[in-house]
Structure formats: C-alpha cells, structure tokens
CSV table of C-alpha atoms in Angstrom, one decimal:
chain,number,residue,atom,x,y,z
A,1,MET,CA,0.0,0.0,0.0
A,2,LEU,CA,2.7,2.5,1.0
A,3,LYS,CA,5.0,1.3,-1.8
A,4,THR,CA,2.3,1.8,-4.4
A,5,GLY,CA,1.6,5.4,-3.2
A,6,LEU,CA,5.3,6.2,-3.1
A,7,ALA,CA,6.0,4.8,-6.6
A,8,VAL,CA,3.1,6.8,-8.0
A,9,ALA,CA,4.2,10.0,-6.3
A,10,ILE,CA,7.8,9.6,-7.5
A,11,ALA,CA,6.6,8.9,-11.1
A,12,LEU,CA,4.4,11.9,-11.2
A,13,TYR,CA,7.0,14.2,-9.6
A,14,THR,CA,9.7,13.1,-12.0
A,15,ALA,CA,7.4,13.4,-15.0
A,16,SER,CA,6.7,17.0,-14.0
A,17,LEU,CA,10.4,17.8,-13.6
A,18,LEU,CA,11.2,16.3,-17.0
A,19,GLY,CA,8.3,18.3,-18.6
A,20,PHE,CA,6.2,15.4,-19.8
A,21,PRO,CA,2.8,16.9,-20.9
A,22,SER,CA,0.8,14.0,-19.5
A,23,GLY,CA,2.6,12.8,-16.5
A,24,ILE,CA,-0.5,11.0,-15.3
A,25,PHE,CA,0.4,8.0,-17.5
A,26,ALA,CA,3.7,7.6,-15.6
A,27,GLY,CA,1.6,7.4,-12.4
A,28,ILE,CA,-0.8,4.9,-13.9
A,29,ALA,CA,2.1,2.8,-15.2
A,30,ALA,CA,3.7,2.8,-11.7
A,31,LEU,CA,0.4,1.8,-10.2
A,32,PHE,CA,0.3,-1.4,-12.3
A,33,ALA,CA,4.0,-2.1,-12.3
A,34,ILE,CA,4.5,-2.3,-8.6
A,35,GLN,CA,5.3,-5.8,-7.3
A,36,PRO,CA,5.0,-7.4,-3.9
A,37,SER,CA,8.7,-8.4,-3.7
A,38,ILE,CA,12.1,-7.4,-5.1
A,39,TYR,CA,12.5,-10.8,-6.8
A,40,GLN,CA,9.2,-10.4,-8.7
A,41,SER,CA,10.3,-6.9,-9.7
A,42,PHE,CA,13.4,-8.3,-11.4
A,43,GLN,CA,11.3,-11.0,-13.0
A,44,THR,CA,8.7,-8.7,-14.4
A,45,ILE,CA,10.6,-5.5,-15.5
A,46,ILE,CA,11.8,-7.0,-18.8
A,47,GLU,CA,8.3,-8.3,-19.4
A,48,GLN,CA,6.8,-4.9,-18.7
A,49,LEU,CA,9.3,-3.3,-21.0
A,50,GLN,CA,8.3,-5.8,-23.7
A,51,ALA,CA,4.6,-5.1,-23.1
A,52,ASN,CA,5.2,-1.3,-23.4
A,53,ILE,CA,7.0,-1.8,-26.7
A,54,ILE,CA,4.3,-4.1,-28.0
A,55,GLY,CA,1.5,-1.6,-27.0
A,56,VAL,CA,3.3,1.5,-28.4
A,57,THR,CA,4.3,-0.2,-31.6
A,58,ILE,CA,1.0,-1.7,-32.5
A,59,ALA,CA,-0.9,1.5,-31.5
A,60,THR,CA,1.5,3.6,-33.6
A,61,LEU,CA,1.0,1.4,-36.7
A,62,VAL,CA,-2.8,1.4,-36.3
A,63,VAL,CA,-2.9,5.2,-35.9
A,64,TYR,CA,-0.9,5.6,-39.1
A,65,THR,CA,-3.0,3.2,-41.1
A,66,LEU,CA,-6.6,3.3,-39.6
A,67,GLY,CA,-6.6,6.4,-37.4
A,68,ASN,CA,-7.8,6.7,-33.8
A,69,ASP,CA,-11.5,6.2,-34.0
A,70,PRO,CA,-13.0,4.7,-30.8
A,71,PHE,CA,-13.9,1.5,-32.6
A,72,VAL,CA,-10.4,1.3,-34.0
A,73,ILE,CA,-9.0,1.8,-30.5
A,74,GLY,CA,-11.2,-1.0,-29.2
A,75,PHE,CA,-10.0,-3.3,-32.1
A,76,THR,CA,-6.4,-2.5,-31.2
A,77,VAL,CA,-7.0,-3.3,-27.5
A,78,VAL,CA,-8.3,-6.8,-28.6
A,79,VAL,CA,-5.2,-7.3,-30.8
A,80,VAL,CA,-2.8,-6.3,-28.1
A,81,ILE,CA,-4.5,-8.6,-25.5
A,82,GLY,CA,-4.3,-11.5,-27.9
A,83,VAL,CA,-0.6,-10.9,-28.5
A,84,CYS,CA,0.2,-10.6,-24.8
A,85,ARG,CA,-1.8,-13.8,-24.0
A,86,TYR,CA,0.1,-15.6,-26.8
A,87,LEU,CA,3.3,-14.5,-25.2
A,88,LYS,CA,1.9,-15.7,-21.8
A,89,MET,CA,2.3,-12.4,-20.0
A,90,GLY,CA,0.8,-11.8,-16.6
A,91,ASP,CA,-2.3,-9.7,-16.0
A,92,SER,CA,-0.4,-6.7,-14.6
A,93,THR,CA,1.9,-6.8,-17.7
A,94,VAL,CA,-1.1,-6.9,-20.1
A,95,SER,CA,-2.4,-3.8,-18.3
A,96,ILE,CA,0.8,-2.0,-19.0
A,97,ALA,CA,0.4,-2.8,-22.8
A,98,LEU,CA,-3.2,-1.6,-22.8
A,99,ILE,CA,-2.2,1.6,-21.0
A,100,ALA,CA,0.3,2.1,-23.8
A,101,VAL,CA,-2.3,1.6,-26.5
A,102,ILE,CA,-4.7,4.2,-25.0
A,103,ALA,CA,-1.9,6.7,-24.3
A,104,VAL,CA,-0.6,6.6,-27.9
A,105,MET,CA,-4.0,6.6,-29.6
A,106,GLU,CA,-5.2,9.7,-27.8
A,107,ALA,CA,-6.0,12.5,-30.3
A,108,THR,CA,-3.1,14.9,-30.8
A,109,GLU,CA,-1.8,17.5,-33.2
A,110,MET,CA,1.8,16.3,-32.8
A,111,GLU,CA,3.5,13.9,-35.2
A,112,VAL,CA,2.4,10.4,-34.4
A,113,TYR,CA,5.9,9.0,-33.8
A,114,GLN,CA,6.9,11.9,-31.6
A,115,PHE,CA,3.8,11.5,-29.6
A,116,ALA,CA,4.3,7.8,-29.3
A,117,LEU,CA,7.9,8.2,-28.1
A,118,MET,CA,6.8,10.7,-25.5
A,119,ARG,CA,4.1,8.4,-24.2
A,120,PHE,CA,6.6,5.5,-24.3
A,121,GLY,CA,9.0,7.6,-22.1
A,122,SER,CA,6.2,8.4,-19.6
A,123,LEU,CA,5.2,4.8,-19.2
A,124,MET,CA,8.8,3.6,-18.8
A,125,LEU,CA,9.3,6.3,-16.2
A,126,GLY,CA,6.4,4.8,-14.2
A,127,ILE,CA,7.8,1.3,-14.6
A,128,PHE,CA,11.3,2.3,-13.4
A,129,ALA,CA,9.8,4.3,-10.5
A,130,ALA,CA,8.0,1.2,-9.3
A,131,PHE,CA,11.1,-0.9,-9.8
A,132,LEU,CA,13.3,1.5,-7.8
A,133,VAL,CA,10.7,1.7,-5.0
A,134,ASN,CA,10.7,-2.1,-4.8
A,135,LEU,CA,14.5,-2.2,-4.8
A,136,LEU,CA,15.3,0.6,-2.4
A,137,PHE,CA,12.4,1.5,-0.2
A,138,LEU,CA,10.2,-0.3,2.4
A,139,PRO,CA,11.6,-3.8,2.0
A,140,PRO,CA,8.8,-6.3,2.9
A,141,LYS,CA,9.2,-8.4,6.0
A,142,TYR,CA,7.6,-11.6,4.8
A,143,GLU,CA,9.2,-13.8,7.5
A,144,SER,CA,7.5,-11.8,10.2
A,145,ASN,CA,4.2,-11.7,8.4
A,146,LEU,CA,4.3,-15.4,7.6
A,147,PHE,CA,4.8,-16.5,11.1
A,148,LEU,CA,2.2,-14.2,12.5
A,149,GLN,CA,-0.2,-15.6,9.9
A,150,ILE,CA,0.7,-19.2,10.9
A,151,ASP,CA,0.3,-18.3,14.6
A,152,ARG,CA,-3.1,-16.6,14.2
A,153,ILE,CA,-4.6,-19.3,11.8
A,154,THR,CA,-3.3,-22.2,14.0
A,155,SER,CA,-4.7,-20.5,17.1
A,156,ASP,CA,-8.1,-20.1,15.4
A,157,ILE,CA,-8.2,-23.7,14.3
A,158,LEU,CA,-7.1,-25.2,17.6
A,159,GLN,CA,-9.7,-23.0,19.4
A,160,TRP,CA,-12.5,-24.4,17.2
A,161,LEU,CA,-11.2,-27.9,17.6
A,162,ARG,CA,-11.6,-27.6,21.4
A,163,ILE,CA,-15.1,-26.3,21.0
A,164,THR,CA,-16.2,-28.8,18.4
A,165,THR,CA,-15.0,-31.9,20.2
A,166,ARG,CA,-17.1,-30.9,23.2
A,167,HIS,CA,-20.2,-30.4,20.9
A,168,LEU,CA,-20.4,-26.7,21.8
A,169,SER,CA,-20.1,-25.2,18.4
A,170,ASP,CA,-22.9,-23.6,16.5
A,171,ASP,CA,-23.0,-25.2,13.0
A,172,PRO,CA,-23.6,-22.0,10.9
A,173,SER,CA,-20.9,-20.2,12.8
A,174,LEU,CA,-18.4,-23.0,12.4
A,175,LYS,CA,-19.2,-23.3,8.7
A,176,GLY,CA,-18.6,-19.6,8.3
A,177,GLU,CA,-15.3,-19.8,10.2
A,178,ILE,CA,-14.1,-22.8,8.1
A,179,ALA,CA,-14.7,-20.7,4.9
A,180,ARG,CA,-12.8,-17.7,6.4
A,181,ILE,CA,-9.9,-19.9,7.6
A,182,GLN,CA,-9.7,-21.4,4.1
A,183,GLN,CA,-9.2,-18.0,2.6
A,184,ASP,CA,-6.6,-17.2,5.3
A,185,VAL,CA,-4.7,-20.4,4.5
A,186,ARG,CA,-4.5,-19.4,0.8
A,187,ARG,CA,-3.1,-16.0,1.8
A,188,MET,CA,-0.6,-17.8,4.1
A,189,ASP,CA,0.6,-19.9,1.1
A,190,GLN,CA,1.1,-16.8,-0.9
A,191,THR,CA,3.1,-15.2,1.8
A,192,TYR,CA,5.3,-18.3,2.0
A,193,LEU,CA,5.9,-18.1,-1.7
A,194,LEU,CA,7.0,-14.4,-1.4
A,195,PHE,CA,9.3,-15.3,1.5
A,196,SER,CA,10.8,-18.1,-0.4
A,197,GLU,CA,11.5,-15.8,-3.4
A,198,GLU,CA,13.4,-13.3,-1.3
A,199,ARG,CA,17.1,-13.4,-2.2
A,200,THR,CA,19.9,-13.8,0.5
A,201,TYR,CA,23.4,-12.8,-0.6
A,202,LEU,CA,25.6,-14.0,2.3
A,203,LYS,CA,26.4,-17.7,2.4
A,204,LYS,CA,25.9,-17.9,6.1
A,205,ASN,CA,22.4,-16.3,5.8
A,206,ARG,CA,21.5,-18.6,2.9
A,207,LEU,CA,22.0,-21.7,5.1
A,208,SER,CA,19.8,-20.2,7.8
A,209,LYS,CA,17.2,-19.1,5.3
A,210,ALA,CA,17.1,-22.6,3.8
A,211,ARG,CA,16.5,-24.1,7.3
A,212,LYS,CA,13.8,-21.6,8.0
A,213,LEU,CA,12.0,-22.4,4.8
A,214,ILE,CA,12.0,-26.1,5.7
A,215,VAL,CA,10.6,-25.3,9.2
A,216,PHE,CA,8.0,-22.9,7.8
A,217,ARG,CA,6.9,-25.4,5.2
A,218,GLN,CA,6.3,-28.0,7.9
A,219,LEU,CA,4.6,-25.5,10.2
A,220,ILE,CA,2.2,-24.7,7.3
A,221,ALA,CA,1.7,-28.4,6.5
A,222,THR,CA,0.9,-29.1,10.2
A,223,THR,CA,-1.6,-26.2,10.3
A,224,ARG,CA,-3.3,-27.5,7.2
A,225,LYS,CA,-3.6,-30.9,8.7
A,226,SER,CA,-5.1,-29.5,11.9
A,227,PHE,CA,-7.6,-27.7,9.6
A,228,ASP,CA,-8.4,-31.1,7.9
A,229,VAL,CA,-9.1,-32.6,11.4
A,230,LEU,CA,-11.4,-29.7,12.2
A,231,LYS,CA,-13.4,-30.2,9.0
A,232,ALA,CA,-13.6,-33.9,9.6
A,233,PHE,CA,-15.0,-33.3,13.1
A,234,HIS,CA,-17.5,-30.8,11.7
A,235,HIS,CA,-18.6,-33.3,9.1
A,236,LEU,CA,-19.2,-36.0,11.8
A,237,ASP,CA,-20.3,-33.8,14.6
A,238,GLU,CA,-23.8,-35.4,15.1
A,239,ARG,CA,-22.6,-39.0,14.5
A,240,ILE,CA,-19.7,-38.7,17.1
A,241,LYS,CA,-22.4,-38.4,19.7
A,242,SER,CA,-23.4,-42.0,19.0
A,243,ILE,CA,-19.9,-43.2,20.1
A,244,PRO,CA,-19.9,-44.7,23.6
A,245,PRO,CA,-19.3,-42.0,26.3
A,246,ASN,CA,-16.1,-43.5,27.6
A,247,PHE,CA,-14.6,-43.3,24.1
A,248,GLN,CA,-15.8,-39.8,23.7
A,249,THR,CA,-14.0,-38.8,26.8
A,250,ALA,CA,-10.8,-40.5,25.6
A,251,LEU,CA,-11.1,-38.8,22.2
A,252,VAL,CA,-11.4,-35.3,23.8
A,253,GLN,CA,-8.5,-36.0,26.2
A,254,GLU,CA,-6.2,-37.3,23.4
A,255,LEU,CA,-7.1,-34.4,21.1
A,256,ASP,CA,-6.4,-32.0,23.9
A,257,LYS,CA,-3.0,-33.5,24.2
A,258,VAL,CA,-2.5,-33.1,20.5
A,259,ILE,CA,-3.6,-29.4,20.6
A,260,HIS,CA,-1.3,-28.8,23.5
A,261,SER,CA,1.6,-30.4,21.6
A,262,HIS,CA,1.0,-28.1,18.6
A,263,GLU,CA,0.8,-25.0,20.8
A,264,ARG,CA,4.0,-25.9,22.6
A,265,LEU,CA,5.8,-26.4,19.4
A,266,LEU,CA,4.8,-23.0,18.2
A,267,LEU,CA,5.9,-21.4,21.5
A,268,SER,CA,9.2,-23.3,21.3
A,269,PHE,CA,9.9,-22.0,17.8
A,270,MET,CA,9.2,-18.5,19.1
A,271,GLY,CA,11.7,-19.0,22.0
A,272,ARG,CA,8.9,-18.5,24.6
A,273,ILE,CA,9.8,-21.7,26.3
A,274,LYS,CA,13.1,-22.0,28.2
A,275,GLN,CA,15.4,-24.7,27.0
A,276,LYS,CA,16.9,-26.9,29.7
A,277,ASN,CA,19.1,-29.8,28.8
A,278,ASP,CA,17.5,-29.9,25.3
A,279,GLU,CA,14.2,-30.9,26.8
A,280,THR,CA,12.1,-28.0,25.4
A,281,LEU,CA,10.5,-30.2,22.8
A,282,HIS,CA,10.7,-33.6,24.4
A,283,ALA,CA,8.9,-32.5,27.6
A,284,ILE,CA,5.6,-32.3,25.8
A,285,SER,CA,2.9,-34.6,27.0
A,286,GLU,CA,2.7,-37.2,24.2
A,287,PRO,CA,-0.7,-38.1,22.8
A,288,ASP,CA,-1.3,-41.7,21.9
A,289,ILE,CA,-3.1,-41.1,18.6
A,290,PRO,CA,-2.2,-44.5,17.0
A,291,HIS,CA,-3.8,-46.3,20.0
A,292,LEU,CA,-6.9,-44.0,19.8
A,293,VAL,CA,-7.3,-44.7,16.1
A,294,GLU,CA,-6.9,-48.4,16.6
A,295,THR,CA,-9.5,-48.4,19.4
A,296,LEU,CA,-11.9,-46.4,17.2
A,297,ILE,CA,-11.6,-49.0,14.4
A,298,GLU,CA,-11.9,-52.0,16.7
A,299,MET,CA,-15.0,-50.5,18.3
A,300,TYR,CA,-16.9,-51.0,15.0
A,301,GLN,CA,-15.4,-54.2,13.7
A,302,ASP,CA,-18.2,-56.3,15.2
A,303,ASN,CA,-20.8,-53.9,13.8
A,304,GLU,CA,-22.7,-55.6,10.9
A,305,ASN,CA,-23.5,-52.4,9.1
A,306,ASP,CA,-21.1,-50.0,7.4
A,307,ASP,CA,-21.5,-47.1,9.9
A,308,ARG,CA,-18.0,-47.6,11.1
A,309,LEU,CA,-16.6,-46.7,7.7
A,310,ILE,CA,-17.9,-43.2,8.3
A,311,PHE,CA,-15.2,-42.7,10.9
A,312,LEU,CA,-12.3,-43.9,8.7
A,313,PRO,CA,-11.6,-40.4,7.3
A,314,LEU,CA,-11.4,-39.0,10.8
A,315,ALA,CA,-9.0,-41.8,11.8
A,316,SER,CA,-6.9,-41.1,8.8
A,317,GLN,CA,-6.8,-37.3,9.4
A,318,LEU,CA,-5.8,-37.9,13.1
A,319,MET,CA,-3.0,-40.2,12.1
A,320,GLU,CA,-1.7,-37.8,9.5
A,321,TYR,CA,-1.9,-34.9,12.0
A,322,HIS,CA,0.1,-37.0,14.5
A,323,HIS,CA,2.8,-37.7,11.9
A,324,HIS,CA,3.0,-34.1,10.9
A,325,LEU,CA,3.5,-33.0,14.5
A,326,THR,CA,6.2,-35.6,15.1
A,327,HIS,CA,8.0,-34.5,12.0
A,328,LEU,CA,7.7,-30.8,13.0
A,329,GLN,CA,9.1,-31.7,16.5
A,330,THR,CA,12.1,-33.2,14.8
A,331,LEU,CA,12.7,-30.2,12.5
A,332,LEU,CA,12.4,-27.7,15.4
A,333,HIS,CA,14.8,-29.7,17.5
A,334,SER,CA,17.3,-29.6,14.7
A,335,TYR,CA,16.7,-25.9,14.0
A,336,GLN,CA,17.2,-25.0,17.7
A,337,LYS,CA,20.4,-27.1,17.8
A,338,PHE,CA,22.1,-25.3,14.9
A,339,HIS,CA,20.6,-21.8,15.4
A,340,GLN,CA,20.3,-21.3,19.1
A,341,ASN,CA,21.5,-17.7,19.1
A,342,GLU,CA,19.7,-16.5,16.1
A,343,LYS,CA,17.1,-13.8,16.8
A,344,LEU,CA,14.0,-14.4,14.7
A,345,GLU,CA,12.5,-11.5,12.8
A,346,PHE,CA,9.0,-12.0,14.1
A,347,LEU,CA,10.3,-11.7,17.6
A,348,ASN,CA,11.8,-8.4,16.8
A,349,GLU,CA,8.4,-7.2,15.5
A,350,ARG,CA,6.7,-8.2,18.7
A,351,ASN,CA,9.3,-6.8,21.1
C-alpha cells in the first residue's frame, strides 16, 4: 500500500520535472507495475518493457493506417490482449500494454511518432519508478508476516477444535469460520511463496534461510492438517455423539494433548519456552493417537452395518496430523540445535 503510493508519487513528480505533458500516464504505469517483492520486480521488469514496446508499436502502426476512431482503439486493444496472451504475459503486464495503447492513440496535433515516443517515455518512467521503490524503499518483512499468519490461523483452528470436540459449536458459525480460515490459508501460502523468493546474498544467511524455509513449510503443513481434522469433526459432529461416552472422553482427552503439543511447538519456535538440557520439545505430554485410532476402528469391527466406515476419514486425518506433529518436532529440535543464538525477525516485530 505504502510502496504503491510512493511509486506513483515519484513517477508523477519526476514526469513533472522532465516536462512530460501528460505525467498522469507515468503514475498509472507505476500503479500497475508495482510488485510485492524485489525478486518479482526483477522477474517482471523485462516483461513490462516488452509489453510497453508491443503496445506502443501496435498502437502507432494502427494510428498511421486506420486512425484513432474509438472502434479502432477497441479493435487495437483486442489485438494487443491477444498478442500478450500468446506470449503468456501476466495480468499486470497486459495492463501496461493496454495503457500504452490508450496513451498513444489519444487524439493529438503532434506527429504520431513523436507523440508515441513521449508516451513510451512516460510509461517507462512509471515502470522504473515502481522498480526502484521495490528495490530501495520499504523492504517487505515476509518472514515476520508469515509466522504471524501461521500463529493466528493455527490458534483459530485449535480453538475451534476444542469447542467442536465438546459439541459446543454452532453449526452455521463454524461453517462460516471454516470458509474464512480457508481464505486465510490461501493468503498464508502466498506469503510463504513471497518469503521463499526473497534473495539472500551472504552464504551464512543462505543456510539459515534454507533451514527456516523447511521449518515454515512444515509449520504450514501441520496447520493445514489440523484444519483437515477440524473439517472432519465438523462433518461428523452429530454422529460422534453416537460413540460410547467412555470413548468420547478418551477422544477429547487425546485431542487436547495433540492441541497442547501443537501449541507448545509454536511457542518453542518463538523462543517463549526456556530450553533446559535440550528438553524443550521432548517434555511435551505425548498423545497416543495411534492407539486411539486403533480403538476407534476395533469398536466398530463387530458392527454388521457399514457405519464404522464413516469414521475412517477422521481416523486417517488424526494419524496424519500425528505424523506431521512428530516431523515438526524433529525439525524444530534440529533448527534450535544449529541456530540457538539467532534472533528471529517475528520476535523483533513483537518486542
């Protein structure tokens, strides 16, 4: 948001200093050229340059041959979109090409080629302004944002798991929360992608970054799996009430242990739990999910109907959740062993 405003302001101010008659096109180009990360800026600047050239060239040729009637401009827009799609350009890049078409095909008394060059310069000014802002100003802190997203989403999921396993959840409310969490998970995946694209130039930092990426990927995978368990419980909410009370109690107790384990792992990664003799992660109360799943299946083996099959997806999700937590525990133990003294960026944000 701040980067976009800064890029537009720089483009407009520079266009005014250079005496461009319609500096507004520089601002519009900067608006569409801004990217969420430095890496994506490097990736797209050449493509944006190509799109600008395509738009200006086609528009200039059309003005020379067919004029700049509104229907001709519309036809030119269709042609440019087709060319850009053929070259597999992104949506923001196609927008740059279309801005070039409209900018060049505006009615003017100047020579067409001079007018086209002036518009080309204005658009390139906006593109480079956006590139420089991405490169030099307001570097994004995707590591901090990513962990805060993971922490918040996981907390929401685990809270709803506690409520659902005790049959306290309101179905419409939970359904709405599941839809919201699904959108949050997609945004979390996008933030992870942006964090993974950030370039690290020192060899020492590259190794640390690689380890962090592995840990973050497993944190996300574990959060996703807890979400799958929540959806499975929501789907079977009424049927779970038919399970014998003693097993319902065991199910709630074991799931509470799993939730507690997940929370402790997050706190350990944040450095909120003191490490004493390397026991930070191993002191967690271990849930016995494999035994719970085995008991759930055995309970329905003597049942002549197929009702027991309904609970197999839940059993599968619980086992996978258990495996993800075990793997996450191993990764965090390894990370803490090799990077004990490293200050994590999301802790700096909170302090």
